[in-house]
Structure formats: structure tokens, C-alpha cells
Amino acid sequence: MVYPISNNEVPQSFSPNPRKLFIVLSGIIAVIVGLTIFQDFLESKRRGYHFYFNESLLFKTVWFLYIPIVMVLCKKLKNETFNSLTKTTVFILTPIIAHLFILPYIATIFATFFFKGQYDLFKFFSYTLTHDLYLFVIPYTGIILGKNIPNYK
């Protein structure tokens, strides 16, 4: 008698628990923000400048925006398959562009309330584009490309 071999392999799904994802992302972001503020403090001491915690925190808003964008991205990736380069490129560029354009508006709003508007939209956009672009490209590309790693044998 021949017995069929059943395939008990469960297909991998990219559906992390939203609550756990939020907690892990928040923890990672808090550590990164703390380290980068400490880095700003050390840099100010090395160069002999005054250190302003509020100003340093204002320019770290780049990190806080990862939480909602990654949460939405993971929700969108839940049932997606990347079978073309175009689709993969669109999924990589969309969160990068969203982060790049949303961040200056949020930072400008905070600057208006807490710094009497001494930082404008163009200053945040140009700073983000020149200093933080790699902070968008590497994580979002890693998330999109890393989504398909369990599917490879």
C-alpha cells in the first residue's frame, strides 16, 4: 500500500502582531533617539558649543515617524507578493517619499509652537534630504526585501 506524503508546511505570512510590533518599534526608536541625543551632546562638548536638548529632540522627530509608517507598511505587506521589479520599487519608494515629505511639516509645526518659528519648512526639508536620506532608504528597503526571505528555499 502506498501512503501519500502530505505537505505539512505552513506558508509563511508577513503578519506580525500589531501590538508587539508597536511595542518593539517604540523601544527601538526610544533607544535610537536617546543615543543620537547623547551623540549630539558629546559633539557639542567636543566643539565647544552649547547643547540644547529641545533643539536636538526636534531634529530627532525623523525617528518617531517610523512607527506609524512601518505599521501601515506591515499591514500593506500582509498579503503582497513581489513578482516584479516595478512593484518592489514602488513599495520601497512609497514609504521613503512619504517619510521625506511628511517629516518637514511635522517638524515645522513643532518648531512653530516650541521655537517661535525659527525653523521653516525648507530648512527641515533640506536638512532631511542632505543628512537623513540614508535613514529612509536602508530600513524601508530592508523591510521590503526582507519580507520575501522566508519564501526562498
mmCIF file of C-alpha atoms in Angstrom:
data_model
loop_
_atom_site.group_PDB
_atom_site.id
_atom_site.type_symbol
_atom_site.label_atom_id
_atom_site.label_comp_id
_atom_site.label_asym_id
_atom_site.label_seq_id
_atom_site.Cartn_x
_atom_site.Cartn_y
_atom_site.Cartn_z
ATOM 1 C CA MET A 1 0.000 0.000 0.000
ATOM 2 C CA VAL A 2 1.251 3.462 -0.895
ATOM 3 C CA TYR A 3 0.726 6.295 1.505
ATOM 4 C CA PRO A 4 0.783 9.823 0.145
ATOM 5 C CA ILE A 5 3.292 12.156 1.690
ATOM 6 C CA SER A 6 1.465 15.157 2.940
ATOM 7 C CA ASN A 7 2.977 18.556 2.810
ATOM 8 C CA ASN A 8 2.520 19.883 6.321
ATOM 9 C CA GLU A 9 4.470 23.022 5.544
ATOM 10 C CA VAL A 10 2.575 26.112 6.562
ATOM 11 C CA PRO A 11 3.130 29.031 4.188
ATOM 12 C CA GLN A 12 4.942 31.946 5.753
ATOM 13 C CA SER A 13 2.849 35.046 6.213
ATOM 14 C CA PHE A 14 4.164 38.534 6.828
ATOM 15 C CA SER A 15 1.665 39.434 9.522
ATOM 16 C CA PRO A 16 3.344 40.433 12.754
ATOM 17 C CA ASN A 17 1.138 41.078 15.738
ATOM 18 C CA PRO A 18 0.407 44.852 15.571
ATOM 19 C CA ARG A 19 0.660 45.325 19.338
ATOM 20 C CA LYS A 20 4.009 43.537 19.588
ATOM 21 C CA LEU A 21 5.277 45.403 16.528
ATOM 22 C CA PHE A 22 4.289 48.726 18.092
ATOM 23 C CA ILE A 23 5.994 47.888 21.395
ATOM 24 C CA VAL A 24 9.191 46.653 19.721
ATOM 25 C CA LEU A 25 9.335 49.626 17.336
ATOM 26 C CA SER A 26 8.720 52.083 20.171
ATOM 27 C CA GLY A 27 11.513 50.539 22.228
ATOM 28 C CA ILE A 28 13.955 50.562 19.329
ATOM 29 C CA ILE A 29 13.066 54.169 18.462
ATOM 30 C CA ALA A 30 13.439 55.279 22.103
ATOM 31 C CA VAL A 31 16.912 53.734 22.317
ATOM 32 C CA ILE A 32 17.981 55.246 18.985
ATOM 33 C CA VAL A 33 16.681 58.696 19.914
ATOM 34 C CA GLY A 34 18.439 58.520 23.279
ATOM 35 C CA LEU A 35 21.710 57.517 21.649
ATOM 36 C CA THR A 36 21.519 60.210 18.966
ATOM 37 C CA ILE A 37 20.719 62.909 21.529
ATOM 38 C CA PHE A 38 23.686 61.735 23.593
ATOM 39 C CA GLN A 39 25.774 61.880 20.420
ATOM 40 C CA ASP A 40 24.645 65.491 19.871
ATOM 41 C CA PHE A 41 25.607 66.269 23.471
ATOM 42 C CA LEU A 42 29.081 64.798 23.009
ATOM 43 C CA GLU A 43 29.523 66.640 19.705
ATOM 44 C CA SER A 44 28.553 69.950 21.332
ATOM 45 C CA LYS A 45 31.096 69.399 24.096
ATOM 46 C CA ARG A 46 33.805 68.429 21.612
ATOM 47 C CA ARG A 47 33.245 71.555 19.535
ATOM 48 C CA GLY A 48 32.642 73.874 22.488
ATOM 49 C CA TYR A 49 29.009 74.696 21.608
ATOM 50 C CA HIS A 50 26.054 74.946 23.956
ATOM 51 C CA PHE A 51 23.840 71.862 23.978
ATOM 52 C CA TYR A 52 20.084 72.426 23.677
ATOM 53 C CA PHE A 53 18.083 69.299 24.458
ATOM 54 C CA ASN A 54 14.853 70.629 22.902
ATOM 55 C CA GLU A 55 16.566 71.506 19.638
ATOM 56 C CA SER A 56 18.245 68.116 19.484
ATOM 57 C CA LEU A 57 14.917 66.391 20.145
ATOM 58 C CA LEU A 58 13.261 68.473 17.411
ATOM 59 C CA PHE A 59 15.681 67.157 14.814
ATOM 60 C CA LYS A 60 15.123 63.604 16.077
ATOM 61 C CA THR A 61 11.455 63.629 15.028
ATOM 62 C CA VAL A 62 12.710 61.730 11.990
ATOM 63 C CA TRP A 63 12.798 58.604 14.148
ATOM 64 C CA PHE A 64 9.316 58.903 15.642
ATOM 65 C CA LEU A 65 7.686 58.886 12.214
ATOM 66 C CA TYR A 66 8.961 55.348 11.601
ATOM 67 C CA ILE A 67 6.369 53.913 13.981
ATOM 68 C CA PRO A 68 3.210 54.801 12.010
ATOM 69 C CA ILE A 69 4.833 54.321 8.608
ATOM 70 C CA VAL A 70 6.201 50.866 9.441
ATOM 71 C CA MET A 71 2.868 49.862 10.997
ATOM 72 C CA VAL A 72 0.993 50.840 7.816
ATOM 73 C CA LEU A 73 3.665 49.240 5.640
ATOM 74 C CA CYS A 74 3.432 45.924 7.502
ATOM 75 C CA LYS A 75 -0.336 45.983 7.140
ATOM 76 C CA LYS A 76 0.001 46.540 3.378
ATOM 77 C CA LEU A 77 2.648 43.816 3.063
ATOM 78 C CA LYS A 78 0.480 41.223 4.763
ATOM 79 C CA ASN A 79 -0.776 39.614 1.557
ATOM 80 C CA GLU A 80 1.588 41.052 -1.032
ATOM 81 C CA THR A 81 3.911 39.106 -3.276
ATOM 82 C CA PHE A 82 6.647 40.825 -5.184
ATOM 83 C CA ASN A 83 6.705 39.293 -8.601
ATOM 84 C CA SER A 84 8.028 42.280 -10.498
ATOM 85 C CA LEU A 85 10.767 44.837 -10.083
ATOM 86 C CA THR A 86 8.288 47.665 -10.617
ATOM 87 C CA LYS A 87 6.050 46.562 -7.755
ATOM 88 C CA THR A 88 9.035 46.113 -5.459
ATOM 89 C CA THR A 89 10.387 49.545 -6.387
ATOM 90 C CA VAL A 90 7.011 51.194 -5.751
ATOM 91 C CA PHE A 91 6.770 49.521 -2.326
ATOM 92 C CA ILE A 92 10.277 50.721 -1.471
ATOM 93 C CA LEU A 93 9.889 54.291 -2.735
ATOM 94 C CA THR A 94 6.416 54.981 -1.316
ATOM 95 C CA PRO A 95 7.381 54.973 2.396
ATOM 96 C CA ILE A 96 10.641 56.782 1.624
ATOM 97 C CA ILE A 97 8.836 59.595 -0.179
ATOM 98 C CA ALA A 98 6.077 59.711 2.446
ATOM 99 C CA HIS A 99 8.632 59.991 5.250
ATOM 100 C CA LEU A 100 10.644 62.576 3.346
ATOM 101 C CA PHE A 101 7.650 64.845 2.762
ATOM 102 C CA ILE A 102 5.665 64.359 5.993
ATOM 103 C CA LEU A 103 8.622 64.931 8.320
ATOM 104 C CA PRO A 104 9.317 68.612 7.430
ATOM 105 C CA TYR A 105 5.665 69.512 8.020
ATOM 106 C CA ILE A 106 5.563 67.859 11.441
ATOM 107 C CA ALA A 107 8.912 69.378 12.451
ATOM 108 C CA THR A 108 7.780 72.820 11.253
ATOM 109 C CA ILE A 109 4.601 72.561 13.338
ATOM 110 C CA PHE A 110 6.663 71.663 16.431
ATOM 111 C CA ALA A 111 9.104 74.477 15.666
ATOM 112 C CA THR A 112 6.248 76.956 15.362
ATOM 113 C CA PHE A 113 4.861 76.015 18.763
ATOM 114 C CA PHE A 114 8.074 75.494 20.731
ATOM 115 C CA PHE A 115 10.727 77.589 18.935
ATOM 116 C CA LYS A 116 8.654 80.570 17.782
ATOM 117 C CA GLY A 117 9.050 79.533 14.152
ATOM 118 C CA GLN A 118 12.806 79.947 13.894
ATOM 119 C CA TYR A 119 12.948 76.816 11.688
ATOM 120 C CA ASP A 120 10.996 76.825 8.457
ATOM 121 C CA LEU A 121 9.737 74.108 6.116
ATOM 122 C CA PHE A 122 12.579 74.469 3.620
ATOM 123 C CA LYS A 123 15.223 74.231 6.340
ATOM 124 C CA PHE A 124 13.785 70.938 7.609
ATOM 125 C CA PHE A 125 13.316 69.545 4.105
ATOM 126 C CA SER A 126 16.853 70.415 3.019
ATOM 127 C CA TYR A 127 18.328 69.118 6.288
ATOM 128 C CA THR A 128 16.375 65.871 5.967
ATOM 129 C CA LEU A 129 17.364 65.412 2.347
ATOM 130 C CA THR A 130 21.058 66.079 2.956
ATOM 131 C CA HIS A 131 21.528 64.376 6.349
ATOM 132 C CA ASP A 132 18.865 61.693 6.764
ATOM 133 C CA LEU A 133 18.119 60.217 3.336
ATOM 134 C CA TYR A 134 20.029 57.014 4.086
ATOM 135 C CA LEU A 135 17.893 56.615 7.238
ATOM 136 C CA PHE A 136 14.904 56.148 4.946
ATOM 137 C CA VAL A 137 16.456 54.090 2.171
ATOM 138 C CA ILE A 138 18.135 51.395 4.283
ATOM 139 C CA PRO A 139 15.303 50.446 6.706
ATOM 140 C CA TYR A 140 12.456 50.572 4.208
ATOM 141 C CA THR A 141 14.422 48.683 1.566
ATOM 142 C CA GLY A 142 15.377 46.116 4.200
ATOM 143 C CA ILE A 143 11.753 45.646 5.272
ATOM 144 C CA ILE A 144 10.509 45.184 1.706
ATOM 145 C CA LEU A 145 13.322 42.918 0.557
ATOM 146 C CA GLY A 146 13.376 41.049 3.869
ATOM 147 C CA LYS A 147 9.692 40.243 3.538
ATOM 148 C CA ASN A 148 10.425 37.647 0.851
ATOM 149 C CA ILE A 149 13.417 35.966 2.534
ATOM 150 C CA PRO A 150 11.307 33.234 4.229
ATOM 151 C CA ASN A 151 9.865 32.315 0.801
ATOM 152 C CA TYR A 152 13.265 31.412 -0.664
ATOM 153 C CA LYS A 153 14.473 27.843 -0.248
#
